[in-house]
Amino acid sequence: MIRARGGTALAHTGAVSDFGEAEQLVRTAIDTFGELDILVDNAGILRDRMVFSMAEDEWDPVIRVHLKGHFNTTRFAAAHWRERAKARGGPVFGRIVNTSSEAFLAGSAGQPNHAAAKGGIVGLTTSTALALARLGVTANAICPRARTRMTEDVFAGLAPPSGGLDPLAPEHVAPLVGYLASPAAARINGQVLVVHGGMVAVVERPRVREKFDSKRDTFTYEELDALPTPHFAARPAGERFAAAEVLGLRSG
């Protein structure tokens, strides 16, 4: 499709979960096009199961493809930008757009592997954003909700509308990726954004809700019982660190 529209494209069929193949992928792009400006990490697979039923061979591949795959390509792209910045004696243009998920934000009960991998990607993104900022490189994570080959079973019960663009169409996600990869997004770094159905939401960073101080050298069980226990008793039942309300976000 890229070539049909007049662009230049090159396919690399290696696995991003393999450190050496990821290096080859990045090197192939640099050797073909002269340099690398934008990295979009989007590879993923699903192996859904409740945590008490999940097998090791359902956990490991998801972590390997999602989290290690994001690290592998980021590592070699970052090294390329660092060398370019050294040669130039100043910042270069570089953009990383990583793919996290609302499963990380809301806590998906049937996807402990997926939620863990996507949470790890956010940690990787914020760390990378700090490490590469001085080079002129930004790193951000998006949490898209879209109908793709990976999610066709997840959204199988939600039929596309008969008229107009499907709210779950990937076309809602692509413009944000392009924007974050552009010079216009230079001040956006280390952020997490939810996107789907004509909506983009910026996720607030975690904040400290409450702090408890011991009056002794260290907490005793009794002292802890006198402090966090009433605090949590006064909070709404079922309230957790997970932000399930993101699943209710809609355009409009």
XYZ file of N, CA and C in Angstrom:
756
model
N 0.822 -1.207 0.000
C 0.000 0.000 0.000
C 0.860 1.262 0.000
N 1.953 1.247 0.767
C 2.845 2.404 0.810
C 3.435 2.672 -0.571
N 3.898 1.618 -1.203
C 4.480 1.779 -2.542
C 3.426 2.196 -3.554
N 2.218 1.677 -3.405
C 1.141 2.016 -4.334
C 0.799 3.494 -4.263
N 1.058 4.102 -3.109
C 0.770 5.529 -2.934
C 1.984 6.404 -3.182
N 3.031 5.804 -3.750
C 4.194 6.596 -4.139
C 5.302 6.644 -3.121
N 5.160 5.929 -2.016
C 6.180 5.929 -0.978
C 7.211 4.842 -1.207
N 8.188 4.801 -0.319
C 9.220 3.772 -0.359
C 9.095 2.915 0.888
N 9.072 1.621 0.734
C 8.892 0.722 1.871
C 9.795 -0.486 1.736
N 10.230 -0.999 2.870
C 11.076 -2.182 2.914
C 10.582 -3.069 4.048
N 10.356 -4.325 3.771
C 9.879 -5.267 4.794
C 11.046 -6.036 5.393
N 10.979 -6.224 6.710
C 11.944 -7.073 7.408
C 11.133 -8.099 8.181
N 11.386 -9.367 7.940
C 10.523 -10.415 8.492
C 11.080 -11.066 9.752
N 12.094 -10.479 10.352
C 12.639 -11.031 11.588
C 11.724 -10.784 12.770
N 12.006 -11.457 13.880
C 11.203 -11.323 15.103
C 11.798 -10.242 15.998
N 10.997 -9.252 16.367
C 11.505 -8.182 17.233
C 11.841 -8.711 18.622
N 11.315 -9.870 18.985
C 11.613 -10.451 20.297
C 13.027 -11.025 20.356
N 13.674 -11.154 19.210
C 15.048 -11.642 19.140
C 16.004 -10.456 19.085
N 16.917 -10.374 20.035
C 17.814 -9.224 20.161
C 18.607 -8.984 18.879
N 19.180 -10.049 18.317
C 19.979 -9.912 17.113
C 19.166 -9.522 15.896
N 17.971 -10.079 15.784
C 17.129 -9.744 14.633
C 16.604 -8.317 14.733
N 16.350 -7.860 15.957
C 15.932 -6.471 16.135
C 17.054 -5.515 15.739
N 18.281 -5.871 16.074
C 19.428 -5.055 15.654
C 19.516 -5.019 14.127
N 19.296 -6.165 13.509
C 19.341 -6.223 12.047
C 18.231 -5.386 11.432
N 17.055 -5.392 12.046
C 15.927 -4.592 11.553
C 16.290 -3.109 11.534
N 16.810 -2.635 12.663
C 17.180 -1.215 12.755
C 18.318 -0.904 11.790
N 19.289 -1.785 11.714
C 20.428 -1.558 10.823
C 19.989 -1.543 9.367
N 19.049 -2.411 9.005
C 18.547 -2.449 7.627
C 17.884 -1.120 7.262
N 17.102 -0.570 8.195
C 16.452 0.719 7.940
C 17.484 1.827 7.750
N 18.504 1.831 8.602
C 19.536 2.867 8.516
C 20.336 2.729 7.221
N 20.706 1.498 6.878
C 21.497 1.275 5.666
C 20.705 1.611 4.403
N 19.393 1.389 4.452
C 18.556 1.625 3.274
C 18.225 3.096 3.087
N 17.892 3.777 4.191
C 17.401 5.147 4.097
C 18.409 6.199 4.565
N 19.575 5.746 5.045
C 20.606 6.698 5.438
C 20.629 6.997 6.912
N 19.469 7.093 7.536
C 19.363 7.322 8.974
C 17.954 6.951 9.421
N 17.789 6.902 10.737
C 16.489 6.568 11.314
C 15.978 7.773 12.096
N 14.750 8.187 11.849
C 14.162 9.321 12.559
C 13.036 8.902 13.503
N 12.264 7.898 13.099
C 11.044 7.551 13.835
C 10.994 6.041 14.062
N 10.691 5.658 15.289
C 10.488 4.257 15.635
C 9.094 4.097 16.224
N 8.264 3.271 15.610
C 6.939 2.949 16.129
C 6.942 1.476 16.512
N 6.825 1.192 17.800
C 6.797 -0.184 18.290
C 5.350 -0.613 18.474
N 4.940 -1.644 17.736
C 3.531 -2.024 17.753
C 3.319 -3.538 17.741
N 4.395 -4.320 17.793
C 4.265 -5.771 17.718
C 3.611 -6.316 18.978
N 2.741 -7.315 18.800
C 2.111 -7.917 19.967
C 1.350 -9.179 19.632
N 1.146 -10.012 20.642
C 0.321 -11.206 20.531
C -0.521 -11.321 21.797
N -1.561 -12.134 21.757
C -2.399 -12.381 22.929
C -2.405 -13.866 23.269
N -2.384 -14.155 24.552
C -2.565 -15.509 25.073
C -3.409 -15.362 26.339
N -4.694 -15.098 26.170
C -5.550 -14.725 27.292
C -5.892 -15.923 28.182
N -5.821 -15.678 29.485
C -6.151 -16.693 30.467
C -6.163 -16.024 31.849
N -7.004 -16.514 32.753
C -6.978 -16.011 34.127
C -5.660 -16.422 34.781
N -5.200 -15.635 35.755
C -3.882 -15.858 36.332
C -3.757 -17.238 36.977
N -4.848 -17.760 37.542
C -4.771 -19.069 38.192
C -4.780 -20.227 37.200
N -5.003 -19.922 35.916
C -5.009 -20.962 34.883
C -3.874 -20.805 33.883
N -3.146 -19.705 33.941
C -2.149 -19.405 32.912
C -0.934 -20.310 33.021
N -0.506 -20.825 31.880
C 0.690 -21.653 31.812
C 1.906 -20.790 31.490
N 3.075 -21.324 31.791
C 4.313 -20.588 31.524
C 4.450 -20.255 30.050
N 4.039 -21.189 29.179
C 4.176 -20.937 27.743
C 3.077 -20.025 27.202
N 2.187 -19.534 28.072
C 1.239 -18.488 27.708
C 1.710 -17.131 28.248
N 2.511 -17.156 29.293
C 3.069 -15.931 29.874
C 4.286 -15.450 29.089
N 5.263 -16.333 28.914
C 6.555 -15.938 28.350
C 6.481 -15.315 26.960
N 5.741 -15.897 25.996
C 5.734 -15.298 24.654
C 5.159 -13.881 24.624
N 4.151 -13.614 25.455
C 3.537 -12.283 25.470
C 4.521 -11.252 26.013
N 5.196 -11.590 27.112
C 6.209 -10.680 27.661
C 7.343 -10.491 26.659
N 7.736 -11.568 26.008
C 8.864 -11.512 25.066
C 8.546 -10.641 23.850
N 7.377 -10.831 23.249
C 7.045 -10.074 22.042
C 6.755 -8.613 22.373
N 5.894 -8.377 23.362
C 5.508 -7.006 23.692
C 6.660 -6.236 24.351
N 7.066 -6.676 25.517
C 8.003 -5.885 26.323
C 9.442 -5.988 25.813
N 9.925 -7.212 25.633
C 11.295 -7.332 25.135
C 11.396 -6.811 23.711
N 10.363 -7.028 22.906
C 10.381 -6.514 21.541
C 10.499 -5.001 21.502
N 9.757 -4.320 22.390
C 9.863 -2.859 22.457
C 11.271 -2.436 22.889
N 11.825 -3.144 23.889
C 13.175 -2.807 24.335
C 14.199 -3.016 23.233
N 14.118 -4.155 22.550
C 15.141 -4.499 21.556
C 15.303 -3.419 20.496
N 14.191 -3.020 19.881
C 14.290 -2.016 18.820
C 14.670 -0.650 19.386
N 14.149 -0.331 20.575
C 14.491 0.944 21.216
C 15.978 1.027 21.511
N 16.541 -0.071 21.977
C 17.950 -0.066 22.339
C 18.832 0.308 21.146
N 18.571 -0.280 19.993
C 19.419 -0.034 18.822
C 19.109 1.295 18.150
N 17.847 1.718 18.193
C 17.521 3.050 17.674
C 18.160 4.122 18.547
N 18.133 3.930 19.874
C 18.731 4.901 20.796
C 20.238 5.010 20.579
N 20.889 3.873 20.355
C 22.330 3.898 20.096
C 22.640 4.665 18.814
N 21.790 4.511 17.808
C 21.961 5.239 16.541
C 21.846 6.737 16.766
N 20.833 7.164 17.523
C 20.648 8.592 17.775
C 21.783 9.161 18.623
N 22.284 8.374 19.550
C 23.402 8.823 20.391
C 24.645 9.056 19.541
N 24.919 8.151 18.621
C 26.086 8.315 17.746
C 25.907 9.508 16.816
N 24.696 9.701 16.308
C 24.434 10.863 15.446
C 24.616 12.166 16.212
N 24.136 12.189 17.458
C 24.264 13.407 18.272
C 25.734 13.708 18.575
N 26.520 12.656 18.825
C 27.954 12.845 19.067
C 28.636 13.428 17.831
N 28.314 12.868 16.674
C 28.939 13.326 15.432
C 28.532 14.758 15.100
N 27.297 15.088 15.427
C 26.777 16.420 15.114
C 27.191 17.446 16.159
N 27.452 16.982 17.361
C 27.789 17.885 18.452
C 26.579 18.567 19.041
N 25.412 17.942 18.895
C 24.180 18.532 19.422
C 22.999 17.630 19.171
N 21.801 18.069 19.549
C 20.598 17.238 19.419
C 20.273 16.877 17.982
N 19.590 15.748 17.823
C 19.116 15.290 16.528
C 17.603 15.135 16.611
N 16.983 14.799 15.499
C 15.539 14.554 15.500
C 15.284 13.057 15.647
N 14.536 12.686 16.680
C 14.197 11.283 16.883
C 12.875 11.168 17.617
N 12.075 10.198 17.230
C 10.769 9.994 17.847
C 10.540 8.500 18.080
N 10.047 8.165 19.271
C 9.630 6.807 19.590
C 8.167 6.848 20.004
N 7.351 6.025 19.380
C 5.948 5.866 19.771
C 5.749 4.396 20.129
N 5.527 4.133 21.399
C 5.337 2.771 21.886
C 3.855 2.468 22.086
N 3.493 1.204 21.985
C 2.100 0.802 22.119
C 1.871 0.102 23.446
N 1.187 0.786 24.349
C 0.757 0.190 25.611
C -0.704 -0.229 25.441
N -1.476 -0.232 26.502
C -2.857 -0.699 26.406
C -3.664 -0.247 27.610
N -4.972 -0.110 27.407
C -5.874 0.157 28.527
C -5.909 -1.015 29.499
N -5.450 -2.184 29.067
C -5.365 -3.334 29.974
C -4.417 -3.024 31.126
N -3.385 -2.265 30.859
C -2.457 -1.837 31.919
C -3.121 -0.840 32.853
N -3.890 0.075 32.306
C -4.525 1.115 33.126
C -5.683 0.582 33.967
N -6.522 -0.247 33.354
C -7.746 -0.689 34.023
C -7.566 -2.000 34.777
N -6.549 -2.768 34.412
C -6.375 -4.072 35.025
C -7.312 -5.075 34.385
N -6.841 -5.816 33.398
C -7.674 -6.765 32.676
C -7.563 -8.134 33.336
N -8.660 -8.593 33.952
C -8.623 -9.820 34.762
C -8.210 -11.043 33.959
N -8.566 -11.099 32.703
C -8.242 -12.268 31.887
C -6.965 -12.124 31.090
N -6.189 -11.063 31.377
C -4.962 -10.818 30.606
C -3.803 -10.395 31.513
N -3.443 -11.184 32.514
C -2.342 -10.770 33.392
C -1.024 -10.608 32.656
N -0.771 -11.435 31.654
C 0.457 -11.328 30.871
C 0.466 -10.055 30.029
N -0.656 -9.799 29.371
C -0.786 -8.614 28.516
C -0.703 -7.334 29.349
N -1.429 -7.297 30.472
C -1.421 -6.111 31.333
C -0.029 -5.844 31.894
N 0.665 -6.910 32.290
C 2.017 -6.751 32.834
C 2.976 -6.241 31.774
N 2.893 -6.808 30.570
C 3.771 -6.371 29.486
C 3.526 -4.912 29.135
N 2.254 -4.516 29.071
C 1.924 -3.144 28.690
C 2.298 -2.151 29.782
N 2.186 -2.566 31.049
C 2.672 -1.712 32.132
C 4.178 -1.545 32.057
N 4.872 -2.639 31.714
C 6.319 -2.560 31.550
C 6.721 -1.635 30.426
N 5.928 -1.614 29.366
C 6.218 -0.721 28.235
C 6.119 0.740 28.659
N 5.166 1.057 29.533
C 5.067 2.432 30.033
C 6.313 2.783 30.837
N 6.780 1.856 31.681
C 8.008 2.103 32.428
C 9.203 2.282 31.509
N 9.291 1.453 30.487
C 10.360 1.588 29.488
C 10.277 2.936 28.787
N 9.066 3.367 28.474
C 8.872 4.635 27.756
C 9.303 5.823 28.593
N 8.891 5.862 29.864
C 9.251 7.009 30.708
C 10.755 7.045 30.978
N 11.368 5.877 31.132
C 12.817 5.818 31.321
C 13.543 6.286 30.066
N 13.090 5.809 28.914
C 13.704 6.195 27.644
C 13.546 7.689 27.384
N 12.375 8.226 27.719
C 12.131 9.659 27.520
C 13.138 10.503 28.300
N 13.436 10.081 29.517
C 14.419 10.795 30.333
C 15.830 10.647 29.759
N 16.169 9.441 29.349
C 17.527 9.155 28.886
C 17.865 9.847 27.572
N 16.871 10.003 26.706
C 17.148 10.506 25.359
C 16.758 11.966 25.132
N 16.159 12.593 26.125
C 15.687 13.975 25.942
C 16.813 14.916 25.522
N 17.973 14.764 26.114
C 19.092 15.665 25.783
C 19.591 15.466 24.353
N 19.222 14.330 23.748
C 19.627 14.072 22.363
C 18.641 14.649 21.362
N 17.508 15.174 21.860
C 16.474 15.696 20.969
C 15.427 14.659 20.619
N 15.463 13.519 21.313
C 14.561 12.400 21.029
C 13.443 12.361 22.061
N 12.213 12.137 21.618
C 11.088 11.974 22.530
C 10.588 10.531 22.478
N 9.972 10.103 23.571
C 9.378 8.763 23.644
C 8.035 8.872 24.352
N 7.003 8.400 23.705
C 5.657 8.434 24.272
C 4.974 7.093 24.054
N 3.952 6.837 24.866
C 3.201 5.583 24.744
C 1.741 5.898 24.458
N 1.153 5.122 23.579
C -0.272 5.255 23.302
C -0.987 3.982 23.767
N -2.239 4.142 24.171
C -3.105 3.019 24.528
C -4.263 3.025 23.538
N -4.128 2.321 22.425
C -5.167 2.355 21.395
C -6.231 1.283 21.629
N -7.423 1.577 21.177
C -8.502 0.581 21.157
C -8.939 0.469 19.709
N -8.573 -0.645 19.067
C -8.831 -0.757 17.630
C -9.027 -2.217 17.233
N -9.737 -2.371 16.135
C -10.000 -3.702 15.591
C -8.824 -4.092 14.677
N -8.007 -5.037 15.132
C -6.853 -5.498 14.361
C -6.856 -7.027 14.346
N -5.878 -7.610 13.669
C -5.766 -9.070 13.674
C -5.581 -9.594 15.095
N -4.874 -8.852 15.933
C -4.625 -9.307 17.295
C -5.882 -9.255 18.158
N -6.761 -8.290 17.881
C -7.931 -8.079 18.744
C -9.240 -8.531 18.115
N -9.178 -9.259 17.010
C -10.422 -9.620 16.327
C -11.337 -10.464 17.214
N -10.775 -11.307 18.083
C -11.601 -12.085 18.997
C -12.126 -11.225 20.148
N -11.311 -10.259 20.581
C -11.708 -9.384 21.691
C -12.952 -8.581 21.331
N -12.994 -8.077 20.094
C -14.107 -7.224 19.670
C -15.088 -7.953 18.745
N -15.035 -9.288 18.769
C -15.883 -10.070 17.856
C -17.372 -9.801 18.088
N -17.758 -9.511 19.323
C -19.174 -9.281 19.622
C -19.653 -7.877 19.331
N -18.744 -6.992 18.917
C -19.102 -5.608 18.612
C -19.078 -5.409 17.100
N -20.227 -5.504 16.494
C -20.310 -5.384 15.034
C -20.045 -3.950 14.597
N -19.308 -3.734 13.510
C -19.089 -2.388 12.983
C -20.423 -1.757 12.591
N -20.560 -0.435 12.695
C -21.803 0.227 12.299
C -22.043 0.095 10.799
N -23.297 0.147 10.413
C -23.633 0.002 8.990
C -23.235 1.224 8.176
N -23.165 2.367 8.821
C -22.767 3.595 8.130
C -21.722 4.352 8.917
N -20.833 5.031 8.224
C -19.799 5.812 8.891
C -18.614 4.959 9.300
N -17.588 5.611 9.806
C -16.363 4.934 10.188
C -16.552 4.187 11.504
N -16.102 2.960 11.531
C -16.154 2.127 12.734
C -15.388 2.832 13.865
N -15.999 3.011 15.052
C -15.275 3.618 16.180
C -14.007 2.851 16.547
N -13.951 1.566 16.166
C -12.784 0.750 16.464
C -11.830 0.645 15.274
N -12.016 1.471 14.269
C -11.141 1.440 13.099
C -9.748 1.965 13.458
N -8.696 1.311 12.974
C -7.333 1.799 13.222
C -7.087 3.200 12.675
N -7.930 3.637 11.736
C -7.785 4.989 11.182
C -7.926 6.076 12.239
N -8.547 5.744 13.375
C -8.636 6.712 14.466
C -7.307 6.857 15.209
N -6.487 5.828 15.123
C -5.227 5.795 15.873
C -4.075 6.398 15.073
N -4.060 6.120 13.772
C -2.934 6.518 12.922
C -2.592 8.013 12.979
N -3.591 8.931 12.981
C -3.228 10.351 13.017
C -2.442 10.746 14.265
N -2.777 10.148 15.417
C -2.040 10.478 16.642
C -0.602 9.989 16.544
N -0.410 8.799 15.999
C 0.950 8.280 15.825
C 1.759 9.211 14.931
N 1.157 9.641 13.828
C 1.832 10.567 12.931
C 2.158 11.891 13.599
N 1.230 12.375 14.406
C 1.454 13.643 15.113
C 2.599 13.527 16.109
N 2.587 12.457 16.922
C 3.649 12.276 17.916
C 5.011 12.093 17.264
N 5.017 11.633 16.016
C 6.265 11.447 15.285
C 6.733 12.713 14.583
N 5.966 13.786 14.671
C 6.256 15.004 13.913
C 7.008 16.042 14.742
N 7.588 17.047 14.092
C 8.236 18.144 14.821
C 7.261 18.896 15.730
N 5.974 18.917 15.374
C 4.989 19.652 16.170
C 4.864 19.117 17.586
N 5.231 17.849 17.811
C 5.073 17.226 19.132
C 6.363 17.255 19.946
N 7.242 18.190 19.655
C 8.552 18.242 20.313
C 8.457 18.365 21.832
N 7.415 19.014 22.336
C 7.282 19.228 23.781
C 6.505 18.101 24.474
N 6.107 17.108 23.721
C 5.383 15.975 24.300
C 6.377 14.838 24.489
N 6.682 14.505 25.726
C 7.706 13.511 26.004
C 7.379 12.776 27.295
N 7.498 11.463 27.265
C 7.240 10.661 28.454
C 5.775 10.635 28.841
N 4.886 10.743 27.864
C 3.447 10.807 28.123
C 2.749 9.505 27.735
N 1.562 9.298 28.318
C 0.706 8.163 27.979
C -0.627 8.720 27.502
N -1.045 8.314 26.308
C -2.275 8.837 25.721
C -3.174 7.685 25.282
N -4.451 7.772 25.643
C -5.455 6.804 25.206
C -6.079 7.337 23.924
N -6.260 6.478 22.918
C -6.813 6.939 21.644
C -7.728 5.886 21.043
N -8.896 6.302 20.616
C -9.825 5.445 19.862
C -11.057 6.270 19.507
N -11.727 5.876 18.432
C -13.031 6.436 18.097
C -13.118 7.939 18.041
N -12.108 8.609 17.523
C -12.149 10.069 17.430
C -11.860 10.774 18.736
N -11.174 10.104 19.671
C -10.880 10.680 20.980
C -9.429 10.434 21.360
N -8.808 11.450 21.945
C -7.477 11.307 22.527
C -7.541 11.828 23.951
N -7.096 11.027 24.909
C -7.092 11.430 26.317
C -5.681 11.320 26.863
N -5.224 12.379 27.533
C -3.903 12.375 28.166
C -4.062 11.827 29.577
N -3.327 10.789 29.898
C -3.432 10.149 31.202
C -2.583 10.905 32.214
N -3.185 11.243 33.342
C -2.465 11.951 34.398
C -1.452 11.017 35.055
N -0.339 11.569 35.464
C 0.663 10.760 36.153
C 0.162 10.389 37.545
N 0.663 9.289 38.124
C 0.253 8.911 39.485
C 0.626 9.990 40.490
N -0.231 10.174 41.465
C 0.031 11.125 42.536
C -0.127 10.427 43.884
N 0.557 10.937 44.904
C 0.459 10.358 46.238
C -0.886 10.726 46.842
N -1.685 9.735 47.181
C -3.027 9.954 47.746
C -2.956 10.269 49.229
N -2.097 9.590 49.947
C -1.992 9.761 51.397
C -0.603 9.326 51.826
N -0.136 9.846 52.953
C 1.168 9.465 53.495
C 1.027 9.233 54.992
N 1.619 8.166 55.470
C 1.578 7.831 56.894
C 3.002 7.837 57.440
N 3.186 8.460 58.598
C 4.502 8.535 59.231
C 4.486 7.822 60.571
N 5.504 7.009 60.798
C 5.624 6.324 62.083
C 6.178 7.282 63.137
N 5.702 7.133 64.349
C 6.228 7.931 65.461
C 7.376 7.210 66.158
N 7.734 6.049 65.629
C 8.820 5.261 66.195
C 9.921 5.111 65.145
N 10.927 4.294 65.465
C 11.991 4.059 64.494
C 11.447 3.356 63.261
N 10.469 2.497 63.470
C 9.828 1.799 62.362
C 8.391 1.481 62.759
N 7.569 1.201 61.751
C 6.168 0.912 62.028
C 6.000 -0.394 62.800
N 5.037 -0.410 63.684
C 4.572 -1.651 64.289
C 3.271 -2.044 63.599
N 2.882 -3.286 63.758
C 1.613 -3.729 63.200
C 0.463 -2.891 63.743
N 0.477 -2.625 65.055
C -0.612 -1.867 65.682
C -0.693 -0.449 65.138
N 0.464 0.166 64.914
C 0.471 1.536 64.389
C -0.065 1.568 62.960
N 0.319 0.591 62.164
C -0.208 0.514 60.801
C -1.716 0.280 60.813
N -2.164 -0.553 61.720
C -3.598 -0.819 61.821
C -4.368 0.442 62.197
N -3.726 1.343 62.911
C -4.396 2.577 63.333
C -4.371 3.661 62.260
N -3.564 3.462 61.185
C -3.447 4.501 60.163
C -4.045 4.087 58.810
N -3.456 3.148 58.067
C -4.061 2.780 56.773
C -5.443 2.146 56.895
N -5.694 1.387 57.950
C -6.978 0.689 58.055
C -8.167 1.639 57.988
N -8.239 2.696 58.840
C -9.381 3.616 58.715
C -9.386 4.412 57.413
N -8.201 4.666 56.863
C -8.135 5.396 55.602
C -8.839 4.611 54.497
N -8.505 3.339 54.379
C -9.115 2.538 53.328
C -10.559 2.186 53.630
N -10.902 2.140 54.892
C -12.299 1.885 55.249
C -13.204 3.022 54.803
N -12.652 4.235 54.747
C -13.444 5.407 54.356
C -13.507 5.611 52.852
N -12.699 4.874 52.107
C -12.705 5.013 50.650
C -13.755 4.103 50.031
N -14.214 4.409 48.811
C -15.249 3.589 48.168
C -14.830 2.127 48.047
N -15.744 1.235 48.290
C -15.454 -0.187 48.186
C -15.038 -0.538 46.751
N -14.025 -1.327 46.634
C -13.577 -1.744 45.309
C -12.653 -0.775 44.611
N -12.390 0.384 45.204
C -11.475 1.349 44.581
C -10.050 0.827 44.665
N -9.379 0.826 43.533
C -8.020 0.301 43.467
C -7.119 1.260 42.704
N -5.854 0.888 42.609
C -4.919 1.696 41.829
C -5.321 1.688 40.357
N -5.860 0.563 39.880
C -6.306 0.463 38.498
C -7.396 1.489 38.210
N -7.342 2.073 37.006
C -8.287 3.122 36.621
C -9.283 2.573 35.612
N -10.245 1.800 36.099
C -11.221 1.163 35.211
C -12.072 2.182 34.460
N -12.141 3.403 34.955
C -12.974 4.413 34.306
C -12.487 4.766 32.901
N -11.227 4.469 32.578
C -10.749 4.771 31.232
C -11.509 3.972 30.178
N -12.038 2.829 30.585
C -12.778 1.998 29.640
C -14.102 2.644 29.220
N -14.543 3.637 29.984
C -15.785 4.322 29.643
C -15.575 5.577 28.822
N -14.329 5.914 28.492
C -14.057 7.118 27.699
C -14.618 6.969 26.285
N -15.270 8.022 25.832
C -15.834 8.059 24.488
C -15.650 9.457 23.895
N -15.713 9.557 22.610
C -15.629 10.848 21.942
C -16.880 11.655 22.217
N -16.716 12.980 22.403
C -17.868 13.852 22.600
C -17.953 14.408 23.984
